[in-house]
Coordinates of C-alpha atoms and ligand atoms in Angstrom, one line a residue:
M1 CA -31.7 -49.0 -25.2
A2 CA -31.4 -45.7 -23.5
R3 CA -32.7 -42.7 -25.5
R4 CA -30.0 -40.1 -26.4
E5 CA -31.0 -36.7 -25.2
A6 CA -28.8 -34.4 -27.1
S7 CA -28.7 -30.8 -25.7
F8 CA -26.8 -27.7 -26.3
I9 CA -24.7 -26.1 -23.5
C10 CA -23.0 -22.8 -23.5
Q11 CA -19.4 -23.7 -22.5
N12 CA -19.1 -20.3 -20.9
C13 CA -22.0 -20.1 -18.4
G14 CA -23.8 -23.5 -18.5
A15 CA -27.1 -22.4 -20.0
V16 CA -29.0 -25.2 -21.6
Y17 CA -30.7 -24.9 -25.2
G18 CA -32.8 -27.3 -27.2
R19 CA -31.1 -26.5 -30.5
W20 CA -27.9 -24.8 -31.5
Q21 CA -27.5 -21.2 -31.9
G22 CA -24.6 -18.6 -32.3
K23 CA -25.0 -16.5 -29.4
C24 CA -25.7 -17.5 -25.8
D25 CA -28.8 -15.5 -24.5
A26 CA -27.8 -16.0 -20.9
C27 CA -24.4 -14.6 -20.9
G28 CA -24.1 -12.9 -24.4
E29 CA -21.1 -14.9 -25.6
W30 CA -21.0 -15.8 -29.2
N31 CA -19.9 -19.4 -30.4
T32 CA -19.8 -20.8 -26.9
I33 CA -22.8 -23.3 -27.4
A34 CA -21.8 -26.9 -28.0
E35 CA -23.8 -30.2 -28.3
E36 CA -23.5 -32.4 -25.3
N37 CA -25.1 -35.8 -24.5
A38 CA -27.1 -34.8 -21.4
A39 CA -28.6 -38.3 -20.6
S40 CA -25.6 -40.2 -19.6
A41 CA -24.5 -37.2 -17.3
R42 CA -27.3 -38.3 -15.0
P43 CA -26.2 -40.9 -12.5
Q44 CA -29.6 -42.6 -13.1
M45 CA -30.2 -44.5 -16.3
P46 CA -33.6 -43.9 -18.0
G47 CA -35.5 -47.2 -18.3
R48 CA -34.4 -48.4 -14.9
A49 CA -36.9 -48.0 -12.1
P50 CA -36.2 -45.0 -9.9
R51 CA -34.5 -46.0 -6.6
K52 CA -36.6 -45.7 -3.6
G53 CA -35.3 -43.0 -1.2
R54 CA -33.6 -44.1 2.0
A55 CA -34.5 -42.2 5.2
F56 CA -31.9 -40.4 7.0
A57 CA -31.5 -38.9 10.5
L58 CA -31.7 -35.3 10.9
E59 CA -29.7 -33.5 13.4
A60 CA -29.8 -30.6 15.5
L61 CA -28.1 -27.4 14.7
A62 CA -26.6 -27.3 18.3
G63 CA -24.2 -30.0 18.8
A64 CA -20.6 -31.1 19.2
T65 CA -18.5 -29.6 16.2
H66 CA -15.0 -30.5 15.6
D67 CA -13.0 -27.4 14.6
A68 CA -12.1 -27.8 11.1
P69 CA -8.7 -29.4 11.4
R70 CA -6.5 -27.5 9.1
L71 CA -3.3 -28.3 7.4
A72 CA -1.0 -25.2 7.1
S73 CA 0.8 -25.3 3.6
G74 CA 3.9 -23.8 5.2
I75 CA 3.7 -20.9 2.8
A76 CA 2.5 -18.1 4.9
E77 CA 1.0 -15.8 2.2
F78 CA -0.9 -18.7 0.8
D79 CA -2.3 -19.7 4.2
R80 CA -3.3 -16.2 4.9
V81 CA -5.7 -16.5 1.8
T82 CA -7.3 -19.6 2.6
G83 CA -7.7 -18.8 6.2
G84 CA -5.0 -20.8 7.9
G85 CA -4.5 -23.7 5.7
F86 CA -6.3 -26.7 4.0
V87 CA -9.4 -28.0 5.8
R88 CA -9.6 -31.6 5.5
G89 CA -11.7 -32.8 2.6
S90 CA -12.1 -29.4 1.2
V91 CA -11.8 -28.6 -2.4
L92 CA -10.2 -25.3 -3.7
L93 CA -10.4 -24.0 -7.3
L94 CA -7.5 -21.9 -8.3
G95 CA -7.9 -19.7 -11.3
G96 CA -5.6 -17.5 -13.3
D97 CA -4.3 -16.3 -16.6
P98 CA -2.2 -18.7 -18.6
G99 CA 1.6 -18.2 -17.5
I100 CA 0.7 -16.3 -14.4
G101 CA 2.3 -18.9 -12.1
K102 CA -0.4 -21.3 -11.0
S103 CA 1.7 -24.6 -11.4
T104 CA 4.8 -23.0 -10.1
L105 CA 2.9 -21.9 -6.9
L106 CA 1.2 -25.3 -6.5
I107 CA 4.4 -27.4 -7.1
Q108 CA 6.0 -25.1 -4.4
V109 CA 3.1 -25.7 -2.1
A110 CA 3.3 -29.5 -2.7
A111 CA 7.0 -29.6 -2.1
T112 CA 6.7 -27.6 1.2
L113 CA 4.0 -30.1 2.4
A114 CA 6.1 -33.0 1.2
R115 CA 9.0 -31.6 3.3
A116 CA 6.9 -31.6 6.3
K117 CA 6.3 -35.4 5.9
Q118 CA 2.8 -35.0 4.5
R119 CA 1.7 -37.1 1.4
A120 CA 1.2 -34.6 -1.5
V121 CA 0.4 -35.7 -4.9
Y122 CA 0.6 -33.5 -8.1
I123 CA -1.4 -34.6 -11.2
S124 CA -0.7 -32.9 -14.3
G125 CA -2.9 -33.0 -17.2
E126 CA -1.0 -30.5 -19.2
E127 CA 2.5 -31.3 -18.9
A128 CA 4.6 -34.4 -18.9
V129 CA 6.2 -35.8 -15.7
A130 CA 9.6 -34.8 -17.2
Q131 CA 8.5 -31.1 -17.5
V132 CA 7.1 -31.0 -14.0
R133 CA 10.3 -32.6 -12.8
L134 CA 12.4 -30.1 -14.7
R135 CA 10.4 -27.1 -13.2
A136 CA 10.8 -28.6 -9.7
E137 CA 14.5 -28.9 -10.3
R138 CA 14.9 -25.3 -11.4
L139 CA 13.1 -24.2 -8.2
G140 CA 15.4 -26.4 -6.2
L141 CA 12.5 -28.6 -5.0
A142 CA 13.6 -31.9 -6.6
G143 CA 14.6 -33.4 -3.3
A144 CA 11.0 -33.2 -1.9
Q145 CA 8.9 -36.4 -1.7
V146 CA 6.0 -35.1 -4.1
E147 CA 4.3 -37.9 -5.9
L148 CA 3.9 -37.0 -9.6
A149 CA 1.8 -38.3 -12.5
A150 CA 0.7 -37.2 -15.8
E151 CA -2.9 -38.4 -16.1
T152 CA -6.2 -37.2 -17.2
S153 CA -8.6 -40.1 -16.4
I154 CA -10.7 -39.3 -13.3
E155 CA -11.5 -43.0 -12.6
D156 CA -7.8 -43.9 -12.7
I157 CA -6.9 -41.0 -10.6
V158 CA -9.4 -41.8 -7.9
A159 CA -8.4 -45.5 -7.9
T160 CA -4.9 -44.6 -7.6
L161 CA -5.4 -42.1 -4.7
G162 CA -7.5 -44.5 -2.8
E163 CA -4.6 -46.9 -2.5
G164 CA -2.2 -46.8 0.4
E165 CA -1.9 -43.9 2.9
T166 CA -4.5 -41.1 2.3
P167 CA -2.8 -38.2 0.7
R168 CA -3.2 -34.9 2.6
L169 CA -3.1 -32.7 -0.5
V170 CA -3.8 -33.5 -4.2
I171 CA -3.3 -31.0 -7.0
I172 CA -5.2 -31.4 -10.2
D173 CA -3.5 -29.3 -12.9
S174 CA -6.0 -28.4 -14.7
I175 CA -9.7 -29.5 -14.1
Q176 CA -10.2 -28.7 -17.9
T177 CA -7.8 -31.5 -19.1
M178 CA -9.8 -34.1 -17.0
W179 CA -12.3 -36.6 -18.3
T180 CA -14.4 -39.1 -16.7
D181 CA -16.0 -42.3 -18.4
L182 CA -19.5 -41.3 -16.8
V183 CA -20.3 -38.8 -19.5
E184 CA -19.5 -38.9 -23.2
S185 CA -18.6 -35.2 -24.0
A186 CA -15.0 -34.3 -24.9
P187 CA -12.7 -32.9 -22.1
G188 CA -13.0 -29.4 -21.5
T189 CA -16.6 -29.3 -22.0
V190 CA -18.9 -28.0 -19.3
T191 CA -20.5 -31.6 -18.7
Q192 CA -17.0 -33.2 -18.4
V193 CA -15.5 -30.5 -16.2
R194 CA -18.7 -30.6 -13.9
A195 CA -18.8 -34.4 -13.7
S196 CA -15.0 -34.6 -13.0
A197 CA -15.2 -31.9 -10.5
Q198 CA -18.0 -33.8 -8.8
A199 CA -16.0 -37.1 -8.7
L200 CA -13.1 -35.5 -7.2
I201 CA -15.2 -33.6 -4.6
R202 CA -16.8 -36.8 -3.6
F203 CA -13.3 -38.3 -3.1
A204 CA -12.2 -35.5 -1.0
K205 CA -15.3 -35.6 1.2
R206 CA -15.0 -39.4 1.6
S207 CA -11.1 -39.6 2.2
G208 CA -10.5 -36.2 3.8
T209 CA -7.9 -35.3 1.4
A210 CA -7.7 -31.7 0.4
I211 CA -7.8 -31.2 -3.3
I212 CA -6.7 -28.1 -5.4
L213 CA -8.2 -27.9 -8.9
V214 CA -6.6 -25.5 -11.3
G215 CA -9.0 -23.8 -13.5
H216 CA -8.3 -21.9 -16.7
V217 CA -9.7 -18.4 -17.1
T218 CA -11.3 -16.7 -20.0
K219 CA -10.3 -13.5 -21.5
D220 CA -12.7 -11.6 -19.3
G221 CA -11.4 -13.2 -16.0
Q222 CA -13.8 -15.8 -15.4
I223 CA -13.0 -19.3 -14.7
A224 CA -13.7 -21.1 -17.9
G225 CA -16.2 -23.9 -18.1
P226 CA -19.2 -23.9 -16.0
R227 CA -19.7 -21.2 -13.1
V228 CA -21.3 -24.2 -11.3
V229 CA -17.8 -25.6 -10.4
E230 CA -17.5 -22.4 -8.4
H231 CA -20.5 -23.2 -6.5
M232 CA -19.5 -26.8 -5.9
V233 CA -15.9 -26.2 -4.4
D234 CA -15.3 -24.8 -0.9
A235 CA -13.0 -22.0 -2.0
V236 CA -12.3 -20.1 -5.2
L237 CA -9.0 -18.5 -5.4
S238 CA -7.4 -16.3 -8.1
F239 CA -4.0 -15.7 -8.8
E240 CA -3.5 -12.4 -10.6
G241 CA -0.7 -10.2 -11.8
E242 CA 0.3 -8.0 -14.7
G243 CA 2.4 -9.9 -17.2
S244 CA 4.9 -7.3 -17.3
Q245 CA 5.5 -7.1 -13.7
Q246 CA 6.8 -9.5 -11.1
F247 CA 4.2 -9.1 -8.4
R248 CA 1.5 -11.8 -8.2
I249 CA -1.6 -11.5 -5.9
L250 CA -3.7 -14.3 -4.6
R251 CA -7.1 -13.7 -3.5
A252 CA -10.1 -15.4 -2.6
A253 CA -13.3 -15.0 -4.4
K254 CA -15.1 -17.3 -2.2
N255 CA -14.2 -19.2 1.0
R256 CA -16.4 -21.4 3.1
F257 CA -13.7 -21.6 5.8
G258 CA -12.1 -18.3 5.9
P259 CA -12.0 -14.7 4.9
T260 CA -12.4 -13.4 1.3
D261 CA -10.7 -10.0 1.9
E262 CA -7.1 -11.2 2.5
I263 CA -4.5 -11.1 -0.1
G264 CA -1.4 -12.9 -0.4
V265 CA 1.6 -11.2 -2.3
F266 CA 4.4 -12.9 -4.2
E267 CA 7.1 -12.0 -6.6
M268 CA 8.0 -14.2 -9.5
T269 CA 11.7 -14.6 -9.6
G270 CA 14.1 -16.8 -11.5
G271 CA 13.7 -19.2 -8.5
G272 CA 10.0 -19.4 -8.4
L273 CA 7.7 -17.6 -6.4
R274 CA 8.9 -15.5 -3.5
E275 CA 6.6 -14.5 -0.5
I276 CA 6.5 -10.7 0.1
A277 CA 5.8 -10.3 3.8
N278 CA 5.6 -6.6 3.8
P279 CA 3.9 -5.6 0.5
S280 CA 4.0 -2.0 1.1
E281 CA 7.6 -1.8 0.6
L282 CA 7.3 -3.5 -2.7
F283 CA 4.4 -1.4 -4.0
L284 CA 6.3 1.7 -3.2
S285 CA 9.7 0.6 -4.2
E286 CA 9.4 2.2 -7.8
R287 CA 8.0 5.5 -6.7
D288 CA 8.5 8.5 -8.9
L289 CA 9.1 11.1 -6.2
G290 CA 8.4 14.7 -6.9
S291 CA 6.4 14.1 -10.2
P292 CA 2.8 15.6 -10.2
G293 CA 0.0 13.4 -10.0
T294 CA 1.1 10.6 -7.6
A295 CA -0.3 10.1 -4.1
V296 CA 0.2 7.3 -1.7
F297 CA -2.9 5.7 -0.3
A298 CA -2.8 4.1 3.2
G299 CA -5.1 1.1 2.7
I300 CA -6.3 -1.9 4.3
E301 CA -6.4 -5.4 2.6
G302 CA -8.2 -7.9 4.8
S303 CA -6.3 -7.5 8.2
R304 CA -3.2 -5.8 6.8
P305 CA -2.3 -2.3 6.0
L306 CA -1.0 -1.7 2.6
L307 CA 0.5 1.4 1.2
V308 CA 0.2 1.8 -2.6
E309 CA 0.9 4.6 -4.9
I310 CA -2.1 6.0 -6.9
Q311 CA -0.9 7.7 -10.1
A312 CA -3.1 10.2 -12.0
L313 CA -2.8 12.0 -15.5
V314 CA -5.2 14.8 -16.4
A315 CA -4.4 16.0 -20.0
P316 CA -6.4 18.4 -22.3
S317 CA -8.5 16.3 -24.6
S318 CA -9.1 16.6 -28.1
L319 CA -12.1 14.3 -28.1
G320 CA -15.8 15.3 -27.8
T321 CA -16.2 13.0 -25.0
P322 CA -13.0 13.0 -23.0
R323 CA -11.4 9.7 -22.1
R324 CA -11.8 8.2 -18.5
A325 CA -9.3 5.2 -18.2
V326 CA -8.8 3.5 -14.9
N327 CA -6.6 0.7 -13.8
G328 CA -6.9 -1.1 -10.6
W329 CA -9.9 0.9 -9.2
D330 CA -13.5 1.3 -9.8
Q331 CA -14.6 3.2 -13.0
N332 CA -17.8 4.4 -11.2
R333 CA -15.8 5.5 -8.2
L334 CA -13.5 7.6 -10.4
S335 CA -16.7 9.2 -12.1
M336 CA -18.1 10.1 -8.7
V337 CA -14.9 11.7 -7.5
L338 CA -14.5 13.7 -10.7
A339 CA -18.2 14.9 -10.5
V340 CA -17.6 15.9 -6.9
L341 CA -14.5 17.7 -7.9
E342 CA -16.5 19.7 -10.6
A343 CA -19.6 20.3 -8.5
H344 CA -18.2 21.4 -5.1
C345 CA -14.6 22.3 -5.8
G346 CA -14.7 24.3 -8.9
V347 CA -12.3 22.0 -10.7
R348 CA -13.1 21.7 -14.3
L349 CA -12.3 18.4 -16.0
S350 CA -14.8 18.1 -18.6
G351 CA -12.2 19.2 -21.3
H352 CA -9.5 16.8 -19.9
D353 CA -8.7 13.3 -20.5
V354 CA -8.3 11.5 -17.2
Y355 CA -6.1 8.3 -16.5
L356 CA -5.9 6.8 -13.1
N357 CA -3.5 3.9 -12.2
V358 CA -3.0 2.0 -9.1
A359 CA 0.8 1.0 -9.2
G360 CA 2.1 -2.6 -9.1
G361 CA -1.1 -4.1 -10.6
L362 CA -3.1 -4.2 -7.4
R363 CA -6.8 -3.9 -7.4
I364 CA -8.2 -1.5 -4.8
Q365 CA -11.8 -1.9 -3.6
E366 CA -12.0 0.3 -0.6
P367 CA -13.8 3.7 -0.8
A368 CA -11.2 5.0 1.6
A369 CA -9.0 5.5 -1.7
D370 CA -11.2 8.4 -2.7
L371 CA -9.0 11.1 -1.0
A372 CA -5.8 9.7 -2.4
A373 CA -7.3 9.4 -5.9
A374 CA -8.7 13.0 -5.6
A375 CA -5.4 14.3 -4.4
A376 CA -3.5 12.7 -7.3
L377 CA -6.0 14.1 -9.8
V378 CA -5.8 17.6 -8.6
S379 CA -2.0 17.4 -8.4
S380 CA -1.7 16.3 -11.9
L381 CA -4.2 19.2 -13.2
A382 CA -2.4 21.6 -11.1
G383 CA 1.0 20.3 -12.1
S384 CA 2.3 20.6 -8.7
S385 CA 3.5 17.6 -6.9
L386 CA 2.4 16.4 -3.5
P387 CA 4.5 16.1 -0.5
A388 CA 6.6 13.0 -0.9
D389 CA 6.3 12.0 2.7
A390 CA 2.5 12.2 3.0
V391 CA 0.0 9.4 2.9
Y392 CA -3.7 10.0 2.1
F393 CA -7.0 8.2 3.0
G394 CA -10.7 9.0 3.4
E395 CA -14.0 8.5 1.7
I396 CA -15.6 11.4 -0.2
S397 CA -19.2 11.6 -0.1
L398 CA -21.5 13.1 -2.9
S399 CA -21.6 16.4 -0.9
G400 CA -18.0 16.9 -1.1
A401 CA -17.4 16.0 2.7
V402 CA -14.5 13.8 3.6
R403 CA -15.8 11.0 5.7
P404 CA -14.0 8.8 8.2
V405 CA -12.8 5.2 7.5
A406 CA -12.1 2.2 9.7
Q407 CA -8.8 1.2 11.1
T408 CA -7.2 4.7 11.2
A409 CA -4.6 3.5 13.7
S410 CA -3.2 0.7 11.7
R411 CA -3.0 2.9 8.5
L412 CA -1.1 5.4 10.4
K413 CA 1.3 2.9 12.0
E414 CA 2.2 1.5 8.6
A415 CA 2.9 4.7 7.2
Q416 CA 5.2 5.7 10.0
K417 CA 7.0 2.2 9.8
L418 CA 7.8 3.0 6.2
G419 CA 9.0 6.5 6.8
F420 CA 6.4 8.8 6.2
A421 CA 6.1 11.9 8.2
R422 CA 2.4 13.1 7.6
A423 CA -0.9 11.9 6.9
V424 CA -4.0 13.7 5.3
L425 CA -7.2 12.1 6.7
P426 CA -10.6 12.9 7.6
D427 CA -11.5 15.0 10.6
A428 CA -12.9 12.3 12.8
G429 CA -9.8 10.1 12.1
R430 CA -7.7 12.5 14.0
A431 CA -9.3 11.7 17.4
E432 CA -9.5 7.9 16.7
G433 CA -6.1 7.8 15.3
T434 CA -3.8 8.8 18.0
G435 CA -1.4 9.1 15.1
G436 CA 0.4 11.9 17.0
D437 CA 2.0 9.0 19.1
A438 CA 3.0 7.4 16.0
G439 CA 5.2 10.4 15.3
L440 CA 3.1 11.6 12.2
S441 CA 1.8 14.9 11.6
L442 CA -1.8 14.8 11.0
Q443 CA -3.7 17.0 8.6
S444 CA -7.4 16.5 8.8
V445 CA -9.6 17.8 6.0
G446 CA -13.2 18.1 6.5
S447 CA -14.1 18.6 2.9
L448 CA -12.6 18.0 -0.5
A449 CA -12.6 21.7 -1.4
S450 CA -10.2 22.5 1.4
L451 CA -7.8 19.7 0.2
V452 CA -8.1 21.3 -3.3
A453 CA -7.2 24.8 -2.0
D454 CA -4.3 23.4 -0.3
I455 CA -2.8 21.7 -3.2
A456 CA -3.3 24.9 -5.3
A457 CA -1.7 26.8 -2.7
Q458 CA 1.3 24.6 -2.5
G459 CA 1.6 24.6 -6.2
K460 CA 1.8 28.4 -6.3
A461 CA 4.2 28.4 -3.5
H462 CA 6.3 25.8 -5.2
D463 CA 6.1 27.7 -8.6
R464 CA 7.5 30.9 -6.9
R465 CA 10.3 28.9 -5.1
Q466 CA 11.5 26.8 -8.2
P467 CA 10.3 26.7 -11.7
S468 CA 9.3 23.2 -12.6
D469 CA 11.7 21.6 -14.9
G470 CA 9.7 18.4 -15.4
R471 CA 12.6 16.3 -14.4
R472 CA 11.8 13.1 -12.5
E473 CA 13.8 12.4 -9.4
R474 CA 14.3 9.1 -7.6
S475 CA 14.1 9.0 -3.8
D476 CA 17.7 8.3 -3.1
D477 CA 19.0 11.3 -4.9
R478 CA 16.4 13.9 -3.8
T479 CA 19.0 15.5 -1.3
S480 CA 19.2 19.2 -0.8
A481 CA 22.4 19.2 -2.7
T482 CA 20.6 18.0 -6.0
D483 CA 18.0 20.5 -5.4
A484 CA 20.5 23.3 -5.0
R485 CA 22.1 21.9 -8.2
A486 CA 18.8 21.8 -10.0
R487 CA 17.9 25.4 -8.8
K488 CA 21.3 26.6 -10.2
A489 CA 21.0 24.8 -13.5
D490 CA 17.6 26.3 -13.9
A491 CA 18.8 29.7 -13.1
G492 CA 21.7 29.5 -15.4
Ligands
TYD501 P1 3.4 -21.5 -14.8 O1 3.3 -21.9 -13.3 O2 3.7 -22.5 -15.8 O3 2.2 -20.7 -14.9 P2 0.6 -21.3 -15.2 O4 0.5 -22.7 -14.7 O5 -0.3 -20.4 -14.5 O6 0.1 -21.3 -16.6 O7 4.4 -20.2 -14.9 C1 4.9 -19.9 -16.0 C2 5.5 -18.6 -16.1 O8 6.4 -18.4 -14.9 C3 6.6 -18.6 -17.2 O9 6.2 -17.5 -18.1 C4 7.9 -18.4 -16.6 C5 7.7 -18.0 -15.2 N1 8.7 -18.6 -14.2 C6 9.6 -17.7 -13.7 O10 9.7 -16.6 -14.1 N2 10.4 -18.2 -12.6 C7 10.3 -19.7 -12.3 O11 11.1 -19.9 -11.5 C8 9.3 -20.6 -12.9 C9 9.1 -21.9 -12.7 C10 8.5 -19.8 -13.9
MG502 MG1 0.2 -24.4 -15.5

């Protein structure tokens, strides 16, 4: 009789304890430790003699490799993130908040593949077949030959998939709802999720089928269940977006077969997810021209340039410790820029609350955004708007110098394509950029202090010309006629 070895496992991080406790020492979460039967999770039963190891041949590192044959999904933004399509036998984990559109995206992927005459199977553990069908109908995909099932037993799923022609793509929505007979824990527990994922990964490697596992995300953005699943799979993708906004961004946190810095941009519409081939246009479409505190950053995401608006609000604070809130950018980076502004540029911000926001729910990781963020902050503090036709990029060093960044030319080209007329950039970027050819006027700044002086001077000139009326103007009605009208109204 096998001895039951109960152990207590944190459902958040997978740490194992000998007894129950309220808080996990490993990850600091409360109430995440649950009892699980570990013994039966082991493939080898206690009491049975250990199997003798089988010798296998070792191979040389040099040797014939078959280039991983890929299957493009047919959705370009998705393929960009995976690195050109699904690799045979690979397993992807797709995480994201509930309702963000994971199921929608994957049914679209499955349908596109099915239309290209590849066998695609969609297994839902959360929704009934009728619900999945209903969604496909809404998306206009009902005609695609996707094979559907509402199943949660891993053994049944593997047995079914093993029959007939090998599917090219299998979608498991979601891994947390799956369970295997091999272990006794309840579905959704760490042990179950791990064992189910293992069984599916074994099937994928054996058959060459690509599998996408949907994973739920906890409130702090991690894929619920064990982090170990992230280590087991070939790629971890996350689908992100602000609930209130229509943009959805797909990124890779890990990718054994491709880059991790590419993003795919989608828009959630009534008819499902629409690919956004030129995200800059989307991120700039809602711009508030002429209001102080906004700067356009010419960034690079992966291999593609991306323009995005950075918004800052600097307001007098009534708090002892002023507030520093940032959305879409690194908090430490903001602290650094603020410190440089104080120390080297004479900009006093210690009595002000500072809010910084990247428009459109995008998350920027590049240090090149420093200059745009600083410009937005100073513009908000000075109450003077930055030129609407300028883009900013450059890294700020602790000494207050503006340092060059990579890929100047493609940043400038994108800016020019979207109708911008000038770029504010590091000194060295000027030579490299050859932006003059792109028709942009380049203003190079060697130090943050000179940019601050520029913005302050612009503000003064602007004040003399036209008293600020605090009105927000949209891009399309910012003509000289409305300017003249506004001036007349202010005068009268
Ligand atoms: P869903 O794919 O079910 O999210 P997840 O699987 O990540 O939980 O998407 C649910 C949301 O998407 C829902 O709030 C409605 C919205 N939606 C649309 O706006 N348009 C559509 O065509 C579809 C199918 C869903
Ligand atoms: Mg879903």
